[in-house]
Tab-separated table of C-alpha atoms and ligand atoms in Angstrom:
chain	number	residue	atom	x	y	z
A	200	MET	CA	-12.733	-0.333	-13.114
A	201	SER	CA	-11.886	1.980	-16.027
A	202	LEU	CA	-10.089	5.243	-15.547
A	203	ALA	CA	-10.467	8.098	-17.997
A	204	VAL	CA	-7.293	9.581	-19.483
A	205	GLY	CA	-7.794	13.287	-20.068
A	206	PRO	CA	-5.571	16.108	-21.287
A	207	SER	CA	-2.992	17.303	-18.767
A	208	GLU	CA	-1.436	20.722	-18.333
A	209	ARG	CA	2.188	19.576	-18.140
A	210	PRO	CA	3.738	16.738	-20.129
A	211	LEU	CA	5.045	13.800	-18.116
A	212	ALA	CA	8.799	13.262	-18.205
A	213	VAL	CA	9.991	9.671	-17.746
A	214	VAL	CA	13.422	8.884	-16.287
A	215	ARG	CA	14.983	5.492	-15.626
A	216	GLU	CA	18.217	6.350	-13.825
A	217	VAL	CA	18.781	7.694	-10.314
A	218	ALA	CA	21.127	10.369	-11.706
A	219	ALA	CA	18.404	11.631	-14.067
A	220	LEU	CA	15.857	11.649	-11.227
A	221	ARG	CA	18.218	13.737	-9.106
A	222	SER	CA	18.966	16.109	-12.010
A	223	ALA	CA	15.231	16.704	-12.431
A	224	VAL	CA	14.341	17.322	-8.777
A	225	THR	CA	17.433	19.344	-7.754
A	226	PRO	CA	16.414	22.559	-9.593
A	227	TRP	CA	12.849	22.267	-8.244
A	228	ARG	CA	14.200	22.111	-4.725
A	229	ALA	CA	16.628	24.976	-5.445
A	230	HIS	CA	13.664	27.127	-6.517
A	231	GLY	CA	11.872	26.358	-3.256
A	232	GLU	CA	9.239	24.120	-4.827
A	233	THR	CA	7.821	21.353	-2.652
A	234	ILE	CA	7.962	17.783	-3.949
A	235	GLY	CA	5.402	15.026	-3.365
A	236	LEU	CA	6.362	11.389	-4.003
A	237	VAL	CA	3.899	8.633	-4.934
A	238	PRO	CA	5.572	5.200	-5.013
A	239	THR	CA	3.680	2.469	-6.904
A	240	MET	CA	4.155	-0.873	-8.591
A	241	GLY	CA	1.917	0.235	-11.468
A	242	ALA	CA	-1.284	-1.466	-12.714
A	243	LEU	CA	-2.896	1.757	-11.604
A	244	HIS	CA	-6.406	2.074	-10.240
A	245	ALA	CA	-8.399	4.800	-8.520
A	246	GLY	CA	-6.635	4.034	-5.193
A	247	HIS	CA	-3.280	5.008	-6.675
A	248	MET	CA	-4.870	8.050	-8.304
A	249	ALA	CA	-6.176	9.206	-4.898
A	250	LEU	CA	-2.532	9.394	-3.760
A	251	VAL	CA	-1.638	11.368	-6.892
A	252	GLU	CA	-4.567	13.717	-6.313
A	253	ARG	CA	-3.501	14.412	-2.711
A	254	ALA	CA	0.092	15.004	-3.804
A	255	ARG	CA	-1.056	17.320	-6.617
A	256	ALA	CA	-3.203	19.297	-4.178
A	257	GLU	CA	-0.472	19.649	-1.533
A	258	CYS	CA	2.825	19.918	-3.449
A	259	ASP	CA	4.273	22.062	-6.229
A	260	ARG	CA	5.770	19.059	-8.000
A	261	VAL	CA	4.667	15.426	-8.077
A	262	VAL	CA	7.054	12.546	-8.699
A	263	ALA	CA	5.569	9.069	-9.174
A	264	THR	CA	7.565	5.878	-9.227
A	265	LEU	CA	6.758	2.693	-11.116
A	266	PHE	CA	8.824	-0.270	-9.978
A	267	VAL	CA	7.663	-3.837	-9.477
A	268	ASN	CA	10.029	-4.584	-6.606
A	269	PRO	CA	11.198	-8.211	-6.790
A	270	LYS	CA	12.428	-8.112	-3.178
A	271	GLN	CA	8.920	-7.716	-1.775
A	272	PHE	CA	7.487	-10.769	-3.535
A	273	ASN	CA	7.868	-13.909	-1.484
A	274	GLN	CA	6.428	-16.105	-4.258
A	275	ALA	CA	8.012	-16.266	-7.744
A	276	GLN	CA	4.621	-16.934	-9.339
A	277	ASP	CA	3.112	-13.797	-7.768
A	278	LEU	CA	5.971	-11.697	-9.213
A	279	ALA	CA	5.669	-13.342	-12.637
A	280	SER	CA	1.900	-12.784	-12.828
A	281	TYR	CA	1.940	-9.204	-11.491
A	282	PRO	CA	0.125	-7.044	-14.116
A	283	ARG	CA	2.377	-4.638	-16.072
A	284	ASP	CA	1.376	-1.944	-18.585
A	285	GLU	CA	3.730	1.018	-18.438
A	286	ALA	CA	2.127	2.928	-21.346
A	287	ARG	CA	-1.294	2.867	-19.653
A	288	ASP	CA	0.193	3.803	-16.275
A	289	ALA	CA	2.199	6.677	-17.793
A	290	ALA	CA	-0.930	8.059	-19.495
A	291	LEU	CA	-2.843	7.918	-16.204
A	292	PHE	CA	-0.017	9.572	-14.274
A	293	GLU	CA	0.124	12.302	-16.918
A	294	SER	CA	-3.620	12.922	-16.783
A	295	GLY	CA	-3.370	13.078	-12.967
A	296	GLY	CA	-0.839	15.912	-13.215
A	297	VAL	CA	2.337	13.977	-12.315
A	298	ASP	CA	5.437	15.931	-13.396
A	299	LEU	CA	7.992	13.156	-13.399
A	300	LEU	CA	7.803	9.366	-13.588
A	301	PHE	CA	10.745	7.348	-12.287
A	302	ALA	CA	10.477	3.893	-13.883
A	303	PRO	CA	13.849	2.214	-13.346
A	304	PRO	CA	14.910	-1.267	-14.446
A	305	VAL	CA	15.690	-3.746	-11.650
A	306	SER	CA	19.452	-3.328	-12.316
A	307	GLU	CA	19.232	0.405	-11.465
A	308	ILE	CA	17.704	-0.261	-8.042
A	309	TYR	CA	19.642	-3.449	-7.254
A	310	PRO	CA	22.944	-3.285	-9.143
A	311	GLU	CA	25.379	-6.189	-9.101
A	312	GLY	CA	26.630	-6.693	-5.549
A	313	PHE	CA	23.697	-4.966	-3.829
A	314	SER	CA	23.838	-6.201	-0.234
A	315	THR	CA	21.920	-3.876	2.087
A	316	THR	CA	18.555	-4.666	3.650
A	317	VAL	CA	16.442	-2.314	5.767
A	318	THR	CA	14.502	-4.173	8.453
A	319	VAL	CA	12.100	-2.596	10.930
A	320	SER	CA	11.671	-4.782	13.992
A	321	GLY	CA	8.604	-4.963	16.234
A	322	LEU	CA	6.033	-3.610	13.786
A	323	THR	CA	6.863	-6.417	11.355
A	324	ASP	CA	6.494	-9.260	13.878
A	325	CYS	CA	2.807	-9.779	13.024
A	326	LEU	CA	0.237	-9.728	10.188
A	327	CYS	CA	1.930	-9.610	6.731
A	328	GLY	CA	5.336	-9.500	8.432
A	329	ILE	CA	4.770	-13.125	9.474
A	330	ALA	CA	2.498	-14.298	6.670
A	331	ARG	CA	4.845	-13.082	3.898
A	332	PRO	CA	8.452	-13.727	5.004
A	333	GLY	CA	10.827	-11.113	3.575
A	334	HIS	CA	8.023	-8.926	2.237
A	335	MET	CA	8.288	-6.088	4.764
A	336	ALA	CA	12.084	-5.927	4.501
A	337	GLY	CA	11.723	-5.785	0.719
A	338	VAL	CA	9.268	-2.884	1.023
A	339	ALA	CA	11.380	-1.082	3.636
A	340	THR	CA	14.532	-1.417	1.529
A	341	VAL	CA	13.037	-0.128	-1.703
A	342	VAL	CA	11.093	2.714	-0.061
A	343	THR	CA	14.207	3.848	1.828
A	344	LYS	CA	16.037	3.982	-1.494
A	345	LEU	CA	13.213	5.838	-3.274
A	346	LEU	CA	13.010	8.416	-0.460
A	347	LEU	CA	16.775	9.017	-0.503
A	348	GLN	CA	16.863	9.144	-4.300
A	349	SER	CA	14.108	11.739	-4.680
A	350	LEU	CA	14.212	13.528	-1.273
A	351	PRO	CA	10.532	14.532	-1.327
A	352	ASP	CA	8.901	16.836	1.217
A	353	ILE	CA	5.902	14.504	1.511
A	354	ALA	CA	5.546	10.865	0.441
A	355	TYR	CA	2.040	9.401	0.043
A	356	PHE	CA	0.968	5.882	1.017
A	357	GLY	CA	-2.408	4.142	1.212
A	358	GLU	CA	-4.074	2.968	4.419
A	359	LYS	CA	-5.040	-0.145	2.430
A	360	ASP	CA	-1.508	-1.392	3.250
A	361	TYR	CA	-1.691	-0.150	6.820
A	362	GLN	CA	1.199	-2.148	8.288
A	363	GLN	CA	3.400	-0.997	5.395
A	364	LEU	CA	2.435	2.613	6.136
A	365	LEU	CA	3.477	2.265	9.793
A	366	VAL	CA	6.738	0.544	8.844
A	367	ILE	CA	7.608	3.357	6.421
A	368	ARG	CA	6.782	6.035	9.004
A	369	ARG	CA	9.040	4.270	11.489
A	370	LEU	CA	12.002	3.849	9.122
A	371	ALA	CA	11.815	7.489	8.032
A	372	ARG	CA	11.854	8.559	11.669
A	373	ASP	CA	14.557	6.110	12.769
A	374	LEU	CA	16.868	6.909	9.829
A	375	ASP	CA	16.286	10.696	10.059
A	376	ILE	CA	15.000	10.892	6.490
A	377	PRO	CA	13.532	14.405	6.308
A	378	VAL	CA	10.138	13.534	4.852
A	379	GLU	CA	6.531	13.599	6.007
A	380	ILE	CA	4.716	10.303	5.424
A	381	ALA	CA	1.100	11.061	4.503
A	382	ALA	CA	-1.679	8.445	4.809
A	383	VAL	CA	-4.503	8.277	2.247
A	384	PRO	CA	-7.759	6.445	3.144
A	385	THR	CA	-8.587	3.218	1.294
A	386	VAL	CA	-10.504	3.662	-1.952
A	387	ARG	CA	-13.191	1.003	-2.434
A	388	GLU	CA	-15.476	-0.352	-5.135
A	389	ALA	CA	-19.188	0.398	-4.654
A	390	ASP	CA	-19.607	-3.042	-3.022
A	391	GLY	CA	-16.873	-2.318	-0.472
A	392	LEU	CA	-13.987	-4.281	-2.025
A	393	ALA	CA	-10.733	-2.378	-1.525
A	394	LEU	CA	-9.214	-1.529	-4.909
A	395	SER	CA	-6.127	-3.610	-5.608
A	396	SER	CA	-4.062	-4.416	-8.689
A	397	ARG	CA	-4.650	-8.088	-7.843
A	398	ASN	CA	-8.464	-7.820	-8.097
A	399	ALA	CA	-8.186	-8.217	-11.879
A	400	GLN	CA	-6.888	-11.762	-11.282
A	401	LEU	CA	-10.142	-12.827	-9.590
A	402	ALA	CA	-12.452	-15.150	-11.547
A	403	PRO	CA	-16.089	-13.905	-11.672
A	404	GLN	CA	-17.203	-16.191	-8.824
A	405	GLN	CA	-14.247	-15.097	-6.691
A	406	ARG	CA	-14.948	-11.450	-7.491
A	407	ALA	CA	-18.497	-11.931	-6.220
A	408	LEU	CA	-17.149	-13.243	-2.871
A	409	ALA	CA	-14.329	-10.707	-2.498
A	410	PRO	CA	-16.379	-7.850	-0.902
A	411	LEU	CA	-17.096	-10.186	2.017
A	412	VAL	CA	-13.677	-9.408	3.492
A	413	TYR	CA	-14.663	-5.797	4.146
A	414	ARG	CA	-18.250	-6.625	5.070
A	415	THR	CA	-17.149	-9.293	7.550
A	416	LEU	CA	-14.607	-6.964	9.174
A	417	CYS	CA	-17.298	-4.290	9.537
A	418	GLU	CA	-19.756	-6.790	11.031
A	419	ALA	CA	-17.170	-8.103	13.517
A	420	GLY	CA	-16.258	-4.535	14.488
A	421	SER	CA	-19.891	-3.570	15.002
A	422	ARG	CA	-20.458	-6.605	17.231
A	423	ILE	CA	-17.385	-5.708	19.296
A	424	LEU	CA	-18.657	-2.149	19.684
A	425	GLU	CA	-22.034	-3.538	20.782
A	426	GLY	CA	-20.226	-5.321	23.618
A	427	VAL	CA	-19.679	-8.836	22.253
A	428	SER	CA	-16.262	-10.138	23.376
A	429	VAL	CA	-13.431	-9.788	20.891
A	430	ILE	CA	-12.320	-13.444	20.678
A	431	PRO	CA	-15.749	-14.914	19.749
A	432	SER	CA	-16.445	-11.981	17.416
A	433	LEU	CA	-13.239	-12.663	15.492
A	434	GLU	CA	-13.808	-16.417	15.551
A	435	ARG	CA	-17.248	-15.964	14.018
A	436	ALA	CA	-15.821	-13.650	11.321
A	437	ARG	CA	-13.182	-16.267	10.426
A	438	LYS	CA	-15.850	-18.973	10.213
A	439	ASP	CA	-18.083	-16.721	8.084
A	440	LEU	CA	-15.331	-16.138	5.504
A	441	LEU	CA	-14.240	-19.775	5.309
A	442	GLY	CA	-17.880	-20.893	5.220
A	443	ALA	CA	-18.626	-18.501	2.357
A	444	GLY	CA	-15.906	-20.071	0.185
A	445	PHE	CA	-12.603	-18.381	1.040
A	446	ASP	CA	-9.820	-20.931	0.734
A	447	LYS	CA	-7.571	-19.782	3.576
A	448	LEU	CA	-7.119	-16.953	6.081
A	449	ASP	CA	-3.640	-15.705	6.962
A	450	TYR	CA	-5.080	-13.607	9.786
A	451	LEU	CA	-8.173	-11.821	11.032
A	452	GLU	CA	-7.272	-9.824	14.121
A	453	LEU	CA	-7.901	-6.693	16.179
A	454	ARG	CA	-4.765	-4.614	16.735
A	455	ASP	CA	-3.674	-1.223	17.995
A	456	GLY	CA	-3.525	1.270	15.098
A	457	GLU	CA	-0.158	2.689	16.189
A	458	THR	CA	1.819	-0.172	17.735
A	459	LEU	CA	0.011	-3.109	16.060
A	460	ALA	CA	-0.144	-4.805	19.484
A	461	GLU	CA	-2.871	-7.475	19.503
A	462	LEU	CA	-6.021	-6.338	21.313
A	463	PHE	CA	-8.592	-8.424	23.151
A	464	GLU	CA	-10.890	-5.547	23.918
A	465	ALA	CA	-11.998	-2.436	22.050
A	466	LYS	CA	-10.024	0.767	22.545
A	467	PRO	CA	-9.710	4.048	20.638
A	468	GLY	CA	-7.479	3.708	17.577
A	469	ALA	CA	-8.045	-0.065	17.281
A	470	ARG	CA	-8.188	-1.569	13.786
A	471	LEU	CA	-9.391	-4.859	12.395
A	472	PHE	CA	-7.025	-6.522	9.904
A	473	ALA	CA	-7.603	-9.446	7.544
A	474	ALA	CA	-5.722	-11.335	4.842
A	475	ALA	CA	-7.791	-13.933	2.985
A	476	TRP	CA	-7.163	-16.147	-0.034
A	477	LEU	CA	-9.475	-16.820	-2.961
A	478	GLY	CA	-7.612	-19.424	-5.021
A	479	ALA	CA	-4.175	-17.944	-5.788
A	480	VAL	CA	-5.274	-14.362	-5.014
A	481	ARG	CA	-4.529	-12.912	-1.591
A	482	LEU	CA	-6.750	-10.031	-0.482
A	483	ILE	CA	-5.884	-7.760	2.447
A	484	ASP	CA	-8.008	-5.125	4.132
A	485	ASN	CA	-8.295	-3.233	7.397
A	486	VAL	CA	-10.953	-1.128	9.083
A	487	PRO	CA	-10.629	1.368	11.946
A	488	LEU	CA	-13.010	0.378	14.727
A	489	ASP	CA	-13.866	4.017	15.387
A	490	SER	CA	-15.268	4.370	11.838
A	491	LEU	CA	-17.978	1.807	12.724
A	492	ARG	CA	-19.465	3.730	15.654
A	493	ALA	CA	-23.104	4.494	14.914
B	87	AMP	P1	1.074	-0.786	-4.938
B	87	AMP	O1	1.204	-0.362	-6.364
B	87	AMP	O2	0.067	-1.872	-4.722
B	87	AMP	O3	2.406	-1.063	-4.290
B	87	AMP	O4	0.474	0.447	-4.155
B	87	AMP	C1	1.064	1.712	-4.240
B	87	AMP	C2	0.431	2.617	-3.223
B	87	AMP	O5	-0.973	2.711	-3.472
B	87	AMP	C3	0.591	2.107	-1.782
B	87	AMP	O6	0.858	3.210	-0.933
B	87	AMP	C4	-0.760	1.501	-1.509
B	87	AMP	O7	-1.100	1.486	-0.133
B	87	AMP	C5	-1.658	2.454	-2.268
B	87	AMP	N1	-2.947	1.818	-2.537
B	87	AMP	C6	-3.169	0.603	-3.102
B	87	AMP	N2	-4.488	0.321	-3.132
B	87	AMP	C7	-5.119	1.374	-2.573
B	87	AMP	C8	-6.491	1.687	-2.305
B	87	AMP	N3	-7.482	0.861	-2.618
B	87	AMP	N4	-6.766	2.880	-1.702
B	87	AMP	C9	-5.771	3.731	-1.362
B	87	AMP	N5	-4.456	3.501	-1.602
B	87	AMP	C10	-4.135	2.329	-2.183
């Protein structure tokens, strides 16, 4: 997917130190301006830009962050191959109306001797919390830091990473961080594939299969709504994906959209979740059951 870079009204300032970030946002807050935060790992696509757009529409000032967080990668190869292009990302942030980009080096976020980890229990005992050991704690730790460093009024996260969104909501509430956590619906390609920075790593044949994750979740959800039992519906969906050529499934489950408790029958707020591998690329997606009602 290509994203157009157009002229922006305000030039983008880039800071790399927490002190500089604080110096920039303090006067905005003093003048009563509201601040929206959009945390990213870069390799921007239209999903990230939907968060920027929401923040731009709802806040006086928009701060974006660009930090490929080593603590949330549980595989060294995944971290090493993560796409990076700061100049392109900065141009896109600028064209989206971002005021300030915080793009720190790893040493600024995790200085020598860093020894604190934020863990959210319960919500992380399933899905990616199990499939990617350490990942959720890595996310929770860095997002806690970014929230405390920038003290935004609203921070924007995508429903694409739904478990992450719930974990961040919970940590903000539990730690009394005075921020609203806003959820932005998943942005998809025309064929249904959820936009992801990792999609670029798919070979053409894998890219052709990738939309099946979403399609299969929708089909399973529709069957459940038609009255087919949950367990066989999910079993068939798993078989469909593996039969189509997916190499491995980490999970394909129906869970409560607030507690993430596993569900064996349909109920309001339920969501289907899947994580599926095509070669070395792991795709995740989720669909609210209610969105599939005819
Ligand atoms: P990432 O750079 O992958 O860490 O993602 C940064 C933010 O963008 C997270 O809040 C993601 O949930 C969100 N995001 C990623 N992909 C999408 C998408 N397809 N639609 C909406 N938000 C997304």
